[in-house]
Amino acid sequence: MAKLHLGVLGSGAGSNMQSIVDAIAAGTLDAEIKLVLSDVPDAKILDRGRKHGIPSQHLDCAPWKTKLEGPAEDRCIELLKGAGVDTVVLAGFMRIVKAGLLAAFPMRVLNIHPALLPAFPGVHSWTQALDYGCKVAGVTVHFVDAGTDSGPIIVQKAVPVLENDTPETLHARIQVQEHIAFPEALNVIARGNYKIDGRKVRIF
Ligand code: GRF
C-alpha cells in the first residue's frame, strides 16, 4: 500500500477529478492530488482544483491541437515531476499523449474512456454506441500505452442503453459509473495488488 501522488490532466468540467477528490476526502482512496493541468485556459477543472486548494494551471499545448508533444510535453513532465507526481490521471484530457510522457511515468498513466473498450475508441463513443444500436454501453479505466484507448484494462463498468436514450442521457448514465470506476481503479494502483501480464491486469 503506497499513497498515490496524482497529477491530473483534463480539458473539461472535471467531474472525474471531483470523484477522486471526494474519494480521498471520504478516506476510501489513499492519494493526494498534487497538480491539475489543463490545455484549456478557462476549463472548469481548473476552478474545481483551485477550490480544493490544489495547484491548478493552464498548460499551453500550441501549436498542436490534438496531442501533447514537443516543448509542451517537456513542460508537462517538468511540472508533474516538480510537484512530486508518481501517477498521472487523464480525466477528460482531449489530447493524445505521446511517448515522452509515457516514458517519464512508465505504466503510471491512467485514462478513463466512456465506452466498453475495445469497442468505440476515440471521441463521442457514447454516440457511436447509440448509433450502432448497442444494448449495453459503459466505461473503461485503463493504462495508457502508445495506441489510442488501447492499453491494459483495469476496471470496466457496464450501463444499459435505454430505448429513448439521447447522447446526453446515455453519457450522463455513463458518467455516474465513471465516478465509481476511476477511484476504484486508482485503489488497485494504490494497493499495488496487481500484475500486468501482457494485455491483462491481474488483480489479486
Ligand atoms: C468523460 O466522459 C470521460 O470519460 C471522457 O471525457 C469526459 C470528461 O468529463 N474522456 P469530466 O471533465 O471528468 O467531467
XYZ file of C-alpha atoms in Angstrom, residues 7 9 35 37 59 68-86 88 97-106 109:
36
model
C -1.202 14.649 -11.374
C -4.724 16.325 -16.811
C -1.272 19.219 -9.502
C -3.109 20.831 -15.590
C -0.622 24.164 -19.944
C 0.662 16.662 -26.211
C 4.062 16.832 -27.816
C 7.257 18.839 -28.129
C 8.007 21.654 -25.662
C 4.514 21.359 -24.114
C 5.157 17.710 -23.307
C 8.550 18.591 -21.811
C 6.963 21.325 -19.707
C 4.190 18.983 -18.606
C 6.702 16.371 -17.427
C 8.756 19.044 -15.668
C 5.686 20.377 -13.834
C 4.459 16.911 -12.854
C 7.883 15.761 -11.638
C 8.413 19.086 -9.858
C 5.143 18.581 -7.978
C 6.217 15.097 -6.873
C 3.669 13.270 -9.018
C 4.080 9.498 -9.365
C -0.791 10.617 -13.999
C -0.303 11.715 -25.030
C 2.952 10.628 -26.619
C 5.997 8.530 -25.825
C 7.790 11.188 -23.753
C 5.140 11.347 -21.035
C 4.683 7.574 -21.060
C 8.437 7.056 -20.656
C 8.551 9.565 -17.786
C 5.789 7.654 -15.937
C 6.074 4.029 -17.123
C -0.571 6.940 -16.780
